[in-house]
Every structure is written in structure tokens, then in C-alpha cells.
Coordinates of C-alpha atoms and ligand atoms in Angstrom, one line a residue:
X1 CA 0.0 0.0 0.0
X2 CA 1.2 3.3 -0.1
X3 CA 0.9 7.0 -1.9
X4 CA 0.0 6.6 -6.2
X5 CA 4.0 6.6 -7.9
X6 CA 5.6 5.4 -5.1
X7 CA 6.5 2.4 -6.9
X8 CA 4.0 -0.6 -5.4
X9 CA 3.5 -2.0 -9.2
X10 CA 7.4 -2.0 -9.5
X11 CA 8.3 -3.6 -6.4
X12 CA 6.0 -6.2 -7.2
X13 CA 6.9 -6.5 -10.4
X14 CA 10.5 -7.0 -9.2
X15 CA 9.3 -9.4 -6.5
X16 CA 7.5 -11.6 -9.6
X17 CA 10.8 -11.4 -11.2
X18 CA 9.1 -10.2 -14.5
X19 CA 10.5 -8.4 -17.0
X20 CA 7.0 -7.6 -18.7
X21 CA 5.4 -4.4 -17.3
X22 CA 1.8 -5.1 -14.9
X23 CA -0.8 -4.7 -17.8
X24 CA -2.5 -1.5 -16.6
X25 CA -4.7 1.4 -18.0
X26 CA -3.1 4.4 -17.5
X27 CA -0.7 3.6 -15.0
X28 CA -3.3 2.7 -12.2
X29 CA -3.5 -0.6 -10.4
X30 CA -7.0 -1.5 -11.0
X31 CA -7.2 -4.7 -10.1
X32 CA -7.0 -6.6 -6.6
X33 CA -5.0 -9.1 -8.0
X34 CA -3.1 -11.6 -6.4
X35 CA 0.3 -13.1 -6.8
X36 CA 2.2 -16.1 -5.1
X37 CA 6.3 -16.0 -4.5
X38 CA 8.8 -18.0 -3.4
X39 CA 11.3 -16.6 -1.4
X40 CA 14.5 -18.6 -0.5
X41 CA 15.5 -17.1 3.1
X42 CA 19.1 -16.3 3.7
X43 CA 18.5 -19.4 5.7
X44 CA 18.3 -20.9 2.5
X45 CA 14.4 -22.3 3.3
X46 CA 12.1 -21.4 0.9
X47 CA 9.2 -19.5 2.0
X48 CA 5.9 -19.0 0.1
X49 CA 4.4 -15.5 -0.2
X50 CA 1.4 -14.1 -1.3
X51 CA 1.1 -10.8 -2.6
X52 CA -2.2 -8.9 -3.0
X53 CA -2.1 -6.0 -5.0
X54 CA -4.0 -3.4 -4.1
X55 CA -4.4 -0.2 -5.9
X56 CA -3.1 3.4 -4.6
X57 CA -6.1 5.8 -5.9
X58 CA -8.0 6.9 -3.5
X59 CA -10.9 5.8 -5.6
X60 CA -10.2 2.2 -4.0
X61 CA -10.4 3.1 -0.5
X62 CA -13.3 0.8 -0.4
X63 CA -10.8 -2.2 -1.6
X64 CA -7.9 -0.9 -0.3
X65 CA -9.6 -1.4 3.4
X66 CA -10.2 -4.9 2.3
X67 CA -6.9 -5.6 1.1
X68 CA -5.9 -5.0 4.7
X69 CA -8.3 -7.3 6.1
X70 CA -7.5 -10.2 3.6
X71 CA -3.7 -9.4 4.3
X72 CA -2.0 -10.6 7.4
X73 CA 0.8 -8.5 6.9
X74 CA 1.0 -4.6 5.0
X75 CA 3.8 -3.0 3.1
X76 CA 3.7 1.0 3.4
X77 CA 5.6 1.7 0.0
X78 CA 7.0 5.4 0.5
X79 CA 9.3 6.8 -1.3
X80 CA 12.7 8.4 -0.6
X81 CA 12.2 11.1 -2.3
X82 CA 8.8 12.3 -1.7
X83 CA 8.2 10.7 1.8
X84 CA 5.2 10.9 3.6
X85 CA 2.3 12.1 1.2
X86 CA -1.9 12.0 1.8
X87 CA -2.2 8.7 0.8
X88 CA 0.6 7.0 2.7
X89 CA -1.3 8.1 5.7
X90 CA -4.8 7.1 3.9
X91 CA -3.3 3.3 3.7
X92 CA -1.8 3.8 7.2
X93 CA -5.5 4.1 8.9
X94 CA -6.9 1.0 6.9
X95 CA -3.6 -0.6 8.0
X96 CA -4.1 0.4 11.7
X97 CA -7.9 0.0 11.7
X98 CA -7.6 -3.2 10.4
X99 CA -4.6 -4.3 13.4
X100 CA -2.6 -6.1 11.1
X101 CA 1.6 -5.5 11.2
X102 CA 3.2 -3.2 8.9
X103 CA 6.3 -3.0 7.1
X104 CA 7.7 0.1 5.8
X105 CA 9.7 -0.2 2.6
X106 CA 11.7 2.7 1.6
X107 CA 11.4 3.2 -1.7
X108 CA 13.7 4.3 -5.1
X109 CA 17.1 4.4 -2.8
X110 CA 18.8 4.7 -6.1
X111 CA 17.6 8.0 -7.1
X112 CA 20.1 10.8 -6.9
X113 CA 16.7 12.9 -4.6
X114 CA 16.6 9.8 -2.6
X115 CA 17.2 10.3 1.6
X116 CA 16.3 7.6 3.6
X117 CA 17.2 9.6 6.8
X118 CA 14.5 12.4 5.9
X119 CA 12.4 9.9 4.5
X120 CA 12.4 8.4 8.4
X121 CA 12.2 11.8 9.8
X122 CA 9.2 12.6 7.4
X123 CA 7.6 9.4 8.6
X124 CA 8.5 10.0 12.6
X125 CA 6.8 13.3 12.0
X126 CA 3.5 11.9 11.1
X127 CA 3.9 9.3 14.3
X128 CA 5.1 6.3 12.1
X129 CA 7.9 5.5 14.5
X130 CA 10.0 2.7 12.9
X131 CA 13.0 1.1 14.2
X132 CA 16.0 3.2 15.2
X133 CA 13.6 6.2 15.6
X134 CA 11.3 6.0 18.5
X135 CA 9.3 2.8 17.6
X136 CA 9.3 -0.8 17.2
X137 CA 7.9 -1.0 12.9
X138 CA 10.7 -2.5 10.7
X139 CA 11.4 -0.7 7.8
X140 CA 13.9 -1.8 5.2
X141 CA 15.4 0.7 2.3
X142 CA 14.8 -0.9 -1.4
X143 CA 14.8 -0.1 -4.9
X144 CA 12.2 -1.4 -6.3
X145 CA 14.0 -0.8 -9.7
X146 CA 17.4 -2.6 -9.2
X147 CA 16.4 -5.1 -6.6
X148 CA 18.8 -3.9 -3.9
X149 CA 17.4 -4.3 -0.8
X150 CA 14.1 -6.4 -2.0
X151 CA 15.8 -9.8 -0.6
X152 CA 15.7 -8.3 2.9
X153 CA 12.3 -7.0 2.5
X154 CA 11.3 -10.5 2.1
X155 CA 13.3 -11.8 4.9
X156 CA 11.4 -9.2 7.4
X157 CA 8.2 -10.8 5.8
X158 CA 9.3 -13.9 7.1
X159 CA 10.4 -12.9 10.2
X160 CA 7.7 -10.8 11.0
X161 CA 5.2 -13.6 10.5
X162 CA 7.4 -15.9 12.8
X163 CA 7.5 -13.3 15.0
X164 CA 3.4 -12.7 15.2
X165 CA 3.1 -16.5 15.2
X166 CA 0.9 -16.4 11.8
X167 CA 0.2 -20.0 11.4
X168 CA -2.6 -22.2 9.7
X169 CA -3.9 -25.9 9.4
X170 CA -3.9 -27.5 6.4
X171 CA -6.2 -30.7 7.8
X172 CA -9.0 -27.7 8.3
X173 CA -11.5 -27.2 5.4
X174 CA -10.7 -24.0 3.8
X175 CA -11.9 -20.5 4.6
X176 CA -10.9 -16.9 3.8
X177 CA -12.2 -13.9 1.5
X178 CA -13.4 -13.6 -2.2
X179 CA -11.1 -10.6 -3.6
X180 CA -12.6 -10.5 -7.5
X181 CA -15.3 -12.1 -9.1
X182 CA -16.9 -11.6 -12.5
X183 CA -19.0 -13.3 -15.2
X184 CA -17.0 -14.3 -18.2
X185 CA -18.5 -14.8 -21.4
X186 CA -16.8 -18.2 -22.1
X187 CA -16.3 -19.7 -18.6
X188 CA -19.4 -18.5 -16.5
X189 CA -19.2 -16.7 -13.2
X190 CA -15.7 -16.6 -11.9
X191 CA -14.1 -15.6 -8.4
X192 CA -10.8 -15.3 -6.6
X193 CA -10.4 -16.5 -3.4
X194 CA -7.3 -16.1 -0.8
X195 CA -7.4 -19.0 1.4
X196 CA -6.8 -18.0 5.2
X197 CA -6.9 -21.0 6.5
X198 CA -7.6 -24.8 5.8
X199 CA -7.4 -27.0 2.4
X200 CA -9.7 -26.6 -0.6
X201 CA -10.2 -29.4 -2.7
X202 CA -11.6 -30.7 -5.8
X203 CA -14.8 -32.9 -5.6
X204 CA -15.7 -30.1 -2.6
X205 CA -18.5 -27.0 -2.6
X206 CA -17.4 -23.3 -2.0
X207 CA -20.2 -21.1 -0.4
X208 CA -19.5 -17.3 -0.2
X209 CA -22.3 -15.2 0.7
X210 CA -25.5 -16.4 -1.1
X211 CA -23.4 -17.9 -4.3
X212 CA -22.0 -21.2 -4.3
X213 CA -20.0 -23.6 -6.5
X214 CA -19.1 -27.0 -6.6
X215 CA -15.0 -27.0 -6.8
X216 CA -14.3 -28.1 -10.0
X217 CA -12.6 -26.2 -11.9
X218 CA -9.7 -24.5 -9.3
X219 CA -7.0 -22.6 -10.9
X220 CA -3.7 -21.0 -9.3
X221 CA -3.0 -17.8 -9.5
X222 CA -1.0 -18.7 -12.7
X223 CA -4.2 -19.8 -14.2
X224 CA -2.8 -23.2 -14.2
X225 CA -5.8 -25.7 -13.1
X226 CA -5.1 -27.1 -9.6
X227 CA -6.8 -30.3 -7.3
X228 CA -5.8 -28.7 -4.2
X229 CA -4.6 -25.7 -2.5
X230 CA -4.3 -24.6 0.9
X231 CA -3.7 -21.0 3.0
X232 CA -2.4 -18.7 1.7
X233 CA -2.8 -19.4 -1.5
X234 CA -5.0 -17.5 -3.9
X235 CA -7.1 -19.7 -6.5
X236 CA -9.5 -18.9 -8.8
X237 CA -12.6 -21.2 -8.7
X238 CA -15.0 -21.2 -11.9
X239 CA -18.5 -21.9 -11.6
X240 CA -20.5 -20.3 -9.0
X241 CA -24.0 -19.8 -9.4
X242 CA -24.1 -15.9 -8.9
X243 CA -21.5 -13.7 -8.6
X244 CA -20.0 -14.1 -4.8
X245 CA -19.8 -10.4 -3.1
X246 CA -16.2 -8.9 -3.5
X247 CA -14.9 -9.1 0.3
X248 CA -17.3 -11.9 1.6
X249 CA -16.4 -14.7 3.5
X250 CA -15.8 -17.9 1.8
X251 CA -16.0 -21.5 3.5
X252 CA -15.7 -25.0 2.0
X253 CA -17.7 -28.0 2.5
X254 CA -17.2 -31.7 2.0
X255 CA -21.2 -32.2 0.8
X256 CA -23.2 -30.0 -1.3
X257 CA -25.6 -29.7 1.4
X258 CA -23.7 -28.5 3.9
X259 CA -22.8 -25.9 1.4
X260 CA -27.2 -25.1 0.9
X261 CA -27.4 -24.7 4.3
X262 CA -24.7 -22.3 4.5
X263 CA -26.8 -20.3 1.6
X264 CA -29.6 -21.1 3.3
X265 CA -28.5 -19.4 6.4
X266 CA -27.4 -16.4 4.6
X267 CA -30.6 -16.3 2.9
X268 CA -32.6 -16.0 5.9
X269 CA -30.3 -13.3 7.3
X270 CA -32.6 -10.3 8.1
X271 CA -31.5 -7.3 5.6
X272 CA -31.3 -4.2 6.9
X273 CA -32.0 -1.0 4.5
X274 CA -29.6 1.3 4.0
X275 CA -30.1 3.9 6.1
X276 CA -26.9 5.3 5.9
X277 CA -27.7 7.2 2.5
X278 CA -30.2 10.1 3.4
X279 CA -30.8 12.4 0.4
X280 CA -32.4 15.5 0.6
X281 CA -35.6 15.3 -1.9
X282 CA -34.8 18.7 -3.6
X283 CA -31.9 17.4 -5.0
X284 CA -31.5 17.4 -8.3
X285 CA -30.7 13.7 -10.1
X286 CA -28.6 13.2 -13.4
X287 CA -29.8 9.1 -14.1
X288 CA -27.4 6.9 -14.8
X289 CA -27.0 3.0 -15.2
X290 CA -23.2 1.6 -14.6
X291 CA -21.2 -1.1 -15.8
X292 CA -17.8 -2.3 -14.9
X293 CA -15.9 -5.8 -15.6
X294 CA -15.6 -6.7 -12.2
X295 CA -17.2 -7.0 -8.6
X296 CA -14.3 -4.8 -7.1
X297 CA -14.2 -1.9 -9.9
X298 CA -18.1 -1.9 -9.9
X299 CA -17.5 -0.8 -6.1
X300 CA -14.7 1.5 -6.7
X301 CA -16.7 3.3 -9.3
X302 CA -20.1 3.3 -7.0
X303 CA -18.1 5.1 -4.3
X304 CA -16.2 7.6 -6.8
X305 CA -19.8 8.4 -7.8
X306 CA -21.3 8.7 -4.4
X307 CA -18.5 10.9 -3.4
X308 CA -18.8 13.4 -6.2
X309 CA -22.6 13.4 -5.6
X310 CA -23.4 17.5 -3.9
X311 CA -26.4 18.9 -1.9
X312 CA -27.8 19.9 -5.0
X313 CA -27.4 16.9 -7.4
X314 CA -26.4 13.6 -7.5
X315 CA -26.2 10.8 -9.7
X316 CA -29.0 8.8 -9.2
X317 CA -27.5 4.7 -10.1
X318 CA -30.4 3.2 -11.7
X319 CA -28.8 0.4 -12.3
X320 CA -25.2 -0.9 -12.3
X321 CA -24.1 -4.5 -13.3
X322 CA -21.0 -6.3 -14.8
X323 CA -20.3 -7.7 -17.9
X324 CA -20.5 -5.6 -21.4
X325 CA -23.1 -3.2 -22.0
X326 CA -25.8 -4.4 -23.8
X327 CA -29.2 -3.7 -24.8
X328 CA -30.5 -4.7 -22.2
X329 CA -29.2 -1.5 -20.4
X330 CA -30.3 0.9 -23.3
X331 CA -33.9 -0.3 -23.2
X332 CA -33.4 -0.1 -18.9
X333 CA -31.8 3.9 -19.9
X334 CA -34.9 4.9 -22.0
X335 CA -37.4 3.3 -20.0
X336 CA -37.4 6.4 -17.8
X337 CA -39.6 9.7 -18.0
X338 CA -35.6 11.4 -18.5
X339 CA -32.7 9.0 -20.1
X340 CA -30.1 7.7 -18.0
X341 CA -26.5 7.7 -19.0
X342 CA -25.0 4.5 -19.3
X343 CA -20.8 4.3 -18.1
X344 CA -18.6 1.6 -19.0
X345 CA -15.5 0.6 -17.0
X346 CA -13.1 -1.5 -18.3
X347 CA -15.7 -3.0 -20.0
X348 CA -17.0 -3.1 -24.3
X349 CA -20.3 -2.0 -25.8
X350 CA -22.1 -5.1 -27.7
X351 CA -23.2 -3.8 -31.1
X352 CA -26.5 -4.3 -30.7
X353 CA -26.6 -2.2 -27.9
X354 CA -24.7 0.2 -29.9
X355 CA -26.9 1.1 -33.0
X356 CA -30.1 0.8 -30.1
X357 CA -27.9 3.6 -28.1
X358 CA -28.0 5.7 -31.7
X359 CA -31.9 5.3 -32.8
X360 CA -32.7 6.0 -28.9
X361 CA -30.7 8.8 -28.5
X362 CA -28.8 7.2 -25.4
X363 CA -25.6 8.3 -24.3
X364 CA -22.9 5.8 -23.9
X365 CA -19.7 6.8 -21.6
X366 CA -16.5 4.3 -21.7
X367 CA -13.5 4.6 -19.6
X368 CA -10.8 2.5 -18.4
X369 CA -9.2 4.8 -15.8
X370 CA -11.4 5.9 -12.5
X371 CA -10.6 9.2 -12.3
X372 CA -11.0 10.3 -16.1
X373 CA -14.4 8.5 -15.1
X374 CA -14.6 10.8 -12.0
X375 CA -13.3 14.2 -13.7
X376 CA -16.3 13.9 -17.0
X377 CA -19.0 12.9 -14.0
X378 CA -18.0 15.6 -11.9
X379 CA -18.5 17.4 -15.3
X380 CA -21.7 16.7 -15.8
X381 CA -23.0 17.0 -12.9
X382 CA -21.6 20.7 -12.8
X383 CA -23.9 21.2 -16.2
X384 CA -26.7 19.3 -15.0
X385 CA -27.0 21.5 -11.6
X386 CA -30.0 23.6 -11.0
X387 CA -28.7 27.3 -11.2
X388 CA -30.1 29.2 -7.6
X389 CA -31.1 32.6 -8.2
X390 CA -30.2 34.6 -5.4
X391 CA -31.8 37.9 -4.7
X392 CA -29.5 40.7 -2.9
X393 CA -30.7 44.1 -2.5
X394 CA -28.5 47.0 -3.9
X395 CA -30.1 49.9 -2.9
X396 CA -33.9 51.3 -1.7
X397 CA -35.8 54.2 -3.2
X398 CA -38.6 55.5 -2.0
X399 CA -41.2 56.4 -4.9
X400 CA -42.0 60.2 -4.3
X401 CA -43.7 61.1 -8.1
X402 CA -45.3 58.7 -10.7
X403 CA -44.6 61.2 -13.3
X404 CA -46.3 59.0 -16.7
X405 CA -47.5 55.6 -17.2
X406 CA -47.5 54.5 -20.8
X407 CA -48.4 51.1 -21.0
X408 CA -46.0 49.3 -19.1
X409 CA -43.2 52.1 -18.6
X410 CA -43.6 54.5 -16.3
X411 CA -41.6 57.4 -15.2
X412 CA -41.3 57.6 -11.4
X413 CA -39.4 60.4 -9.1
X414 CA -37.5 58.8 -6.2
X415 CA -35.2 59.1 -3.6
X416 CA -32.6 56.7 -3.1
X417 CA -32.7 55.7 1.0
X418 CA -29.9 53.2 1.4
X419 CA -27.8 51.9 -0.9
X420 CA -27.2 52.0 -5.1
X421 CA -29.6 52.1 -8.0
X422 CA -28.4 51.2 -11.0
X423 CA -29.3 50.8 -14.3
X424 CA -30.8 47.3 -15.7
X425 CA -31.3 46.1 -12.0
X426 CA -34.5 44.7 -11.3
X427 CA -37.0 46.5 -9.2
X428 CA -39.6 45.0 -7.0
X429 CA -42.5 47.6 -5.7
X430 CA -43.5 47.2 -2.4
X431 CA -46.6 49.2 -1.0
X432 CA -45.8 49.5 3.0
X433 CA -44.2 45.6 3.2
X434 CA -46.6 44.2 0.5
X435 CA -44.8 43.5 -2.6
X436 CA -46.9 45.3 -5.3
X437 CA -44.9 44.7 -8.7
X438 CA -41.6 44.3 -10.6
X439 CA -39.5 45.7 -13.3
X440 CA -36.4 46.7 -14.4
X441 CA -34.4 50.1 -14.8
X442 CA -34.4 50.9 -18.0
X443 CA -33.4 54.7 -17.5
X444 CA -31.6 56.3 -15.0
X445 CA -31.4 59.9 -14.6
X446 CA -29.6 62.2 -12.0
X447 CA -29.3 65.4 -12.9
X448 CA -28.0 63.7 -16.2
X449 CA -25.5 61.0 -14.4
X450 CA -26.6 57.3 -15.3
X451 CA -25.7 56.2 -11.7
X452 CA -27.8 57.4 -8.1
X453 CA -26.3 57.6 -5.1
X454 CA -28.7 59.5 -2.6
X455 CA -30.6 62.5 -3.4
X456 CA -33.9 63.1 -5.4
X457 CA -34.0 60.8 -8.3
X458 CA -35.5 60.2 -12.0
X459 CA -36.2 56.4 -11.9
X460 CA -37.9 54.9 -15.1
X461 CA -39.3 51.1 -14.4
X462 CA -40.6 48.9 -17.0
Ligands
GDP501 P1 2.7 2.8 -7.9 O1 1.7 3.9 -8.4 O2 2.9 3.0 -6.4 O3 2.3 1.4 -8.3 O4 4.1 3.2 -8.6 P2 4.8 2.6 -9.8 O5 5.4 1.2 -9.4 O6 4.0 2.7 -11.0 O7 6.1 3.5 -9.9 C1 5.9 4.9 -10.3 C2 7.2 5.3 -11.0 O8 8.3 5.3 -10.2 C3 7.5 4.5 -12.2 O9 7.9 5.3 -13.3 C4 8.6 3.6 -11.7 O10 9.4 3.1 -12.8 C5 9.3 4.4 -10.8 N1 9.9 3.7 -9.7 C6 9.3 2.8 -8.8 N2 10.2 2.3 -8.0 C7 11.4 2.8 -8.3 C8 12.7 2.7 -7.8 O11 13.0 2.0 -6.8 N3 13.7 3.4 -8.4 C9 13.5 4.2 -9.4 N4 14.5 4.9 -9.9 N5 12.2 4.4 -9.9 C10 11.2 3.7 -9.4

């Protein structure tokens, strides 16, 4: 975890040993993905590690928590030349809220900016307090670009797992968290699993949530098809019934209906509205229906929205979904008395859906990075907001002389009693406190000056 460009994709890129760059739009992580290492100790025992990534836009607060909670151990990225920034101390409270240990890994030593010693200061200032300065949290200086260092950052993995005595049973049946699931097109409703604890095994049913699956198709994180795995692996398991919640619970069961009951027991689970989102009924709404490619980005994207959302107008989801866009959600955007927007992320526009879009007159947004997504929503929202006319005196006359009325014009005599009249302002009438009529200054005379401050005045309303 740590601030955006402090180099969490290239430390784990380095830790993969890859040489190919993380497939990603735009630079962002967008994907709580998960990766398994080996790491040979300077012991010379080889350790398995398993790396989640999780992304550093703020956007992903939402997963980012998670990430903490499905992690038994966090890595603060920060780097040497920057140091402390917002979102190293945004990851820092899902770290601490979530009580797990942290490592700190000083980042990009090799840069010519790079200072470890005021990276540790900037990090002591903010009440990180590692080792050597006031505190007890190991921090270890890397490049995440040559490697140096990186060996030793996996050593204190090791060690401090030893240390917090963070141990499992394989003879268990296997529990932990769903991280990612989506439908694909080919294979059918997909999820990723991390496995805290226990064994999962073919021939065996997964139950997360209200979705279940019988294990049949397992797959490392390599993609390569599996019969067993146990913690901490994550696996991918192919075949659910509905798309398992991103951050549920999972459990394993020898029988399928110990695996119902489980459903059946989250079925009968009394819901609870959400009370939490109180909108104030004068706000305006800008409909819109939202697809993304996967359980966690669908989140990320719902909580972008819901935080660029104002007193005055919001985005009202109508829908959201995963999987392409289709016409399904142009019929569901025109349905409305006022058409609904329909966003992609990360995710294609079926053709159908397409030419229905054109002869419907819908508006189709794709994007593949959150906060382009954010910066055109925030967008239209600022179009779509009601202007508020505000009314704000700039003067008082007092009518002394309706000198003609033609029509609708008349020319009045006045005197100005607090303030400024000038010319083009409107004018409301008021008789004692009733207000009698309006109009605007179309002339303004005093003794020939187009402005009137106090004094006896020539004031012609409409
Ligand atoms: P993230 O947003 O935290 O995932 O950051 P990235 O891994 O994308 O890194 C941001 C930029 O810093 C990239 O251009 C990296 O090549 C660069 N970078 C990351 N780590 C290092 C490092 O240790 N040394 C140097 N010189 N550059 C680094």
C-alpha cells in the first residue's frame, strides 16, 4: 500500500521477477490481484508469499480497506524522495484499523533525490515511528527498480510472520475472502479466493455469501488448473452460481448440502435498509446506469460516484451491473420519464446495444481509468445543476412622483434611501411591506448621471 508513484506495481513486479510491465490502464492498479512467491530465506528455506495487489487511488479506499483485512501482513511503500504524502497516511489508517503489522519499505534508494534519513524523519513526524527512531515498525530501504534491498524486505516478511506467530492448518477445510469475481463470457461466473486458513479441494463446494459452487474447476494464480490448495494461496474457482460479493467470507464443505445450508442461512439473514444514504428530496438527479468488468471496480466506481454526488445533485444509479453493455441497459436507460447515462469501465459496448444507443438517443460513456471517469462525472454533474437565483438588494428608493405611465413604462421620481440604484437592475415595488410589482431600470437619470447615489431621483421602471 502506499501514496500513487511510489513504486508498489514495480516492487511487485521486481518481486515476480518479471521483465514484462503489470498490464495496466493508464498507469493505475485497477485490479486486486493476487500473486504467489517464493522466497528462498538467507536461511536458505524457501518460503511461500502471497502478494495482493492493491491499488493506490484513493478511488479504491473501499478495496484498499479490504486488502488490509484479507492481508495478514501490510507493506507502506514510501518513497525516498517524496516521503510521507496523503495517501501514505490514507493506507496507514486501513492498515491500523484493520490491526494487522506493517512493514515500511523505503522506496527508489537509487535515485540521486533519494534520503532515507528524511524519508524516516518525514515518517517520525506523522507518528510512524519505525525502528532506530522512537518505535518498534521494521522498515527496510529498497529499490524497487534494481532489486537492492528487496531480498531483505522478504526476509522481514518472514520474520515478522514468525514473529506474530501467523500459522494455519492445512487438515481444516478452507476459509478466507473472495477478492474478485466476474461473469465471463466463455467460462461462467468466476471468483478469486485467498485461502486464510484450511485445504480446498476438488470434488468439494465453496459457499460465499449467497453464491455457491461445486469446486471443480480451481486454478492458481497462474491460471494453471489445480486439485488442491491450501492458505495462503489465492485460486481462482470457476463456476458459482451468482457472482459471490467482493470481500465476503468464503467456507468450504465436503457435501453440497452442507454448502445449501450455508446459503440457506445467509438467505434467511434479516437485511437491513440502507439507512446510511439520506438524500435531501430537492436534489437534483442526473440518471445513470453503470457497468464495470468486475465485482471490485463496480465498487470502486459506485463510491467515486457517491462521493462526487453535492447537496444539490447527485447521480441517481439506476442500475449498475458487470459484464459488457448491452441492450438490455439501453432499453433499462430509456425506459425512464428522463434517459439515464450508461458508463462503462473497463468493459466493451455489444453492437447491438450500440446502434439501439443511436436510434434511442442514449448516451454511452466508456473509460478505463477511475478518475478520467470521475473528472467527465463531476462534469456533468456541474452542467446538469440547477442554477439558484439569489436575490441581494443593492439599494432602496422611495417612490415620491409617478410622473407617466404608458403602458408598461412608467416614469417615477424617487429618492434613493440606502444603498445604489443602478441601471438594468431589477426593481420590485413594495406598498408598506406588500410586494406590489416588478420591473427593471431601463433609464436612469440624475441630474443627467446614469448612476444614483442618494438625493432626489429620475427612476424609469418597466
Ligand atoms: P505505484 O503507483 O505505487 O504502483 O508506482 P509505480 O510502481 O507505478 O512507480 C511509479 C514510477 O516510479 C514508475 O515510473 C517507476 O518506474 C518508478 N519507480 C518505482 N520504484 C522505483 C525505484 O525503486 N527506483 C526508481 N528509480 N524508480 C522507481
Amino acid at each position: 500500500m502506499g501514496h500513487i508513484d511510489h513504486g508498489k506495481s514495480t516492487l511487485l513486479a521486481y518481486i515476480r521477477k518479471s521483465t514484462q510491465p503489470l498490464n495496466e490502464a493508464g498507469g493505475i492498479t485497477q485490479h486486486v490481484s493476487a500473486y504467489e512467491v517464493e522466497h528462498e530465506s538467507s536461511e536458505g528455506k524457501i518460503h511461500p508469499i502471497t502478494f495482493i495487489d492493491t491499488p493506490g487511488h484513493e478511488a479504491f479506499s473501499g478495496i484498499r480497506q479490504r486488502g488490509a483485512h484479507v492481508a495478514v501482513i501490510a507493506i507502506l511503500v514510501v518513497s525516498a524522495e517524496d516521503g510521507v504524502k496523503p495517501q501514505t497516511l490514507e493506507a496507514l489508517k486501513s492498515i491500523t484499523d484493520s490491526g494487522i503489522p506493517y512493514i515500511v519499505a523505503i522506496n527508489k534508494i537509487d535515485r540521486p533525490e533519494a534520503n532515507v534519513e528524511r524519508t524516516k524523519q518525514s515518517l517520525a513526524e506523522h507518528e510512524i515511528y519505525i525502528e532506530g527512531y522512537g518505535g518498534d515498525i521494521p522498515a527496510v530501504a529498497i529499490s524497487a527498480k534494481t532489486g537492492e534491498g528487496v531480498p531483505e524486505l522478504l526476509d522481514m516478511i518472514v520474520l515478522v510472520s514468525e514473529i506474530q506467530g501467523l500459522v494455519g492448518d492445512r487438515n481444516k477445510l478452507g476459509t478466507g475472502v473472495v477478492i474478485e469475481s466476474n461473469r465471463d463470457v466463455k467460462k461462467g461466473v468466476c471468483a478469486t479466493c485467498i485461502i486464510k486458513d484450511g485445504t480446498i479441494r476438488k470434488g468439494m463446494f465453496i459457499a460465499a455469501g449467497k453464491s455457491i459452487a461445486p469446486v471443480r474447476i480451481m486454478e492458481n494464480y497462474k491460471g494453471v488448473q489445480v486439485a488442491e490448495a491450501s492458505f495462503s494461496s489465492p485460486v481462482r474457482i470457476i463456476g458459482w452460481d451468482s457472482l459471490p460479493q467482493v470481500g465476503s467470507n468464503f467456507a468450504v464443505y465436503e457435501n453440497k448440502n452442507d454448502a445449501l445450508a450455508h446459503v440457506e442461512q445467509e438467505n434467511t439473514r434479516v437485511m437491513h435498509p440502507n439507512t446510511n444514504t439520506t438524500y435531501n428530496p430537492d436534489t437534483a438527479t442526473l440518471p445513470v446506469i453503470i457497468k464495470a468488468d468486475a465485482g471490485g471496480s463496480l465498487e470502486a466506481v459506485l463510491y467515486e460516484i457517491k462521493k462526487i454526488t453535492n447537496d444539490r445533485i447527485r447521480a441517481e444509479v439506476v442500475s449498475s451491473g458487470i459484464g459488457t453493455i448491452s441492450e438490455n441497459d439501453i432499453q433499462l436507460a430509456s425506459a425512464g420519464t428522463r434517459h439515464a447515462i450508461v458508463i462503462g469501465f473497463n468493459t466493451k459496448v455489444d453492437s447491438s446495444a450500440k446502434h439501439l444507443a443511436e436510434r434511442n438517443e442514449i448516451e454511452i460513456k466508456t473509460f478505463d481509468i477511475i478518475y478520467k471517469l470521475s473528472e467527465w462525472l463531476a462534469d456533468m454533474l456541474e452542467k446538469h445543476t440547477p442554477k439558484i437565483q439569489v436575490k441581494e438588494s443593492t439599494g432602496r428608493a422611495k417612490i415620491l412622483k409617478l410622473f407617466s405611465k404608458v403602458k408598461d413604462r412608467q416614469i417615477i421620481g424617487g429618492r434613493v434611501e440606502t444603498g445604489t440604484i443602478k441601471l438594468g437592475g431589477q426593481v420590485i415595488i413594495f406598498r408598506r411591506d406588500a410586494e406590489i410589482g416588478e420591473g427593471k431600470v431601463k433609464e436612469l437619470q440624475q441630474q443627467k448621471n446614469r448612476s444614483a447615489k442618494s438625493g432626489p431621483q429620475l427612476i424609469k421602471p418597466l
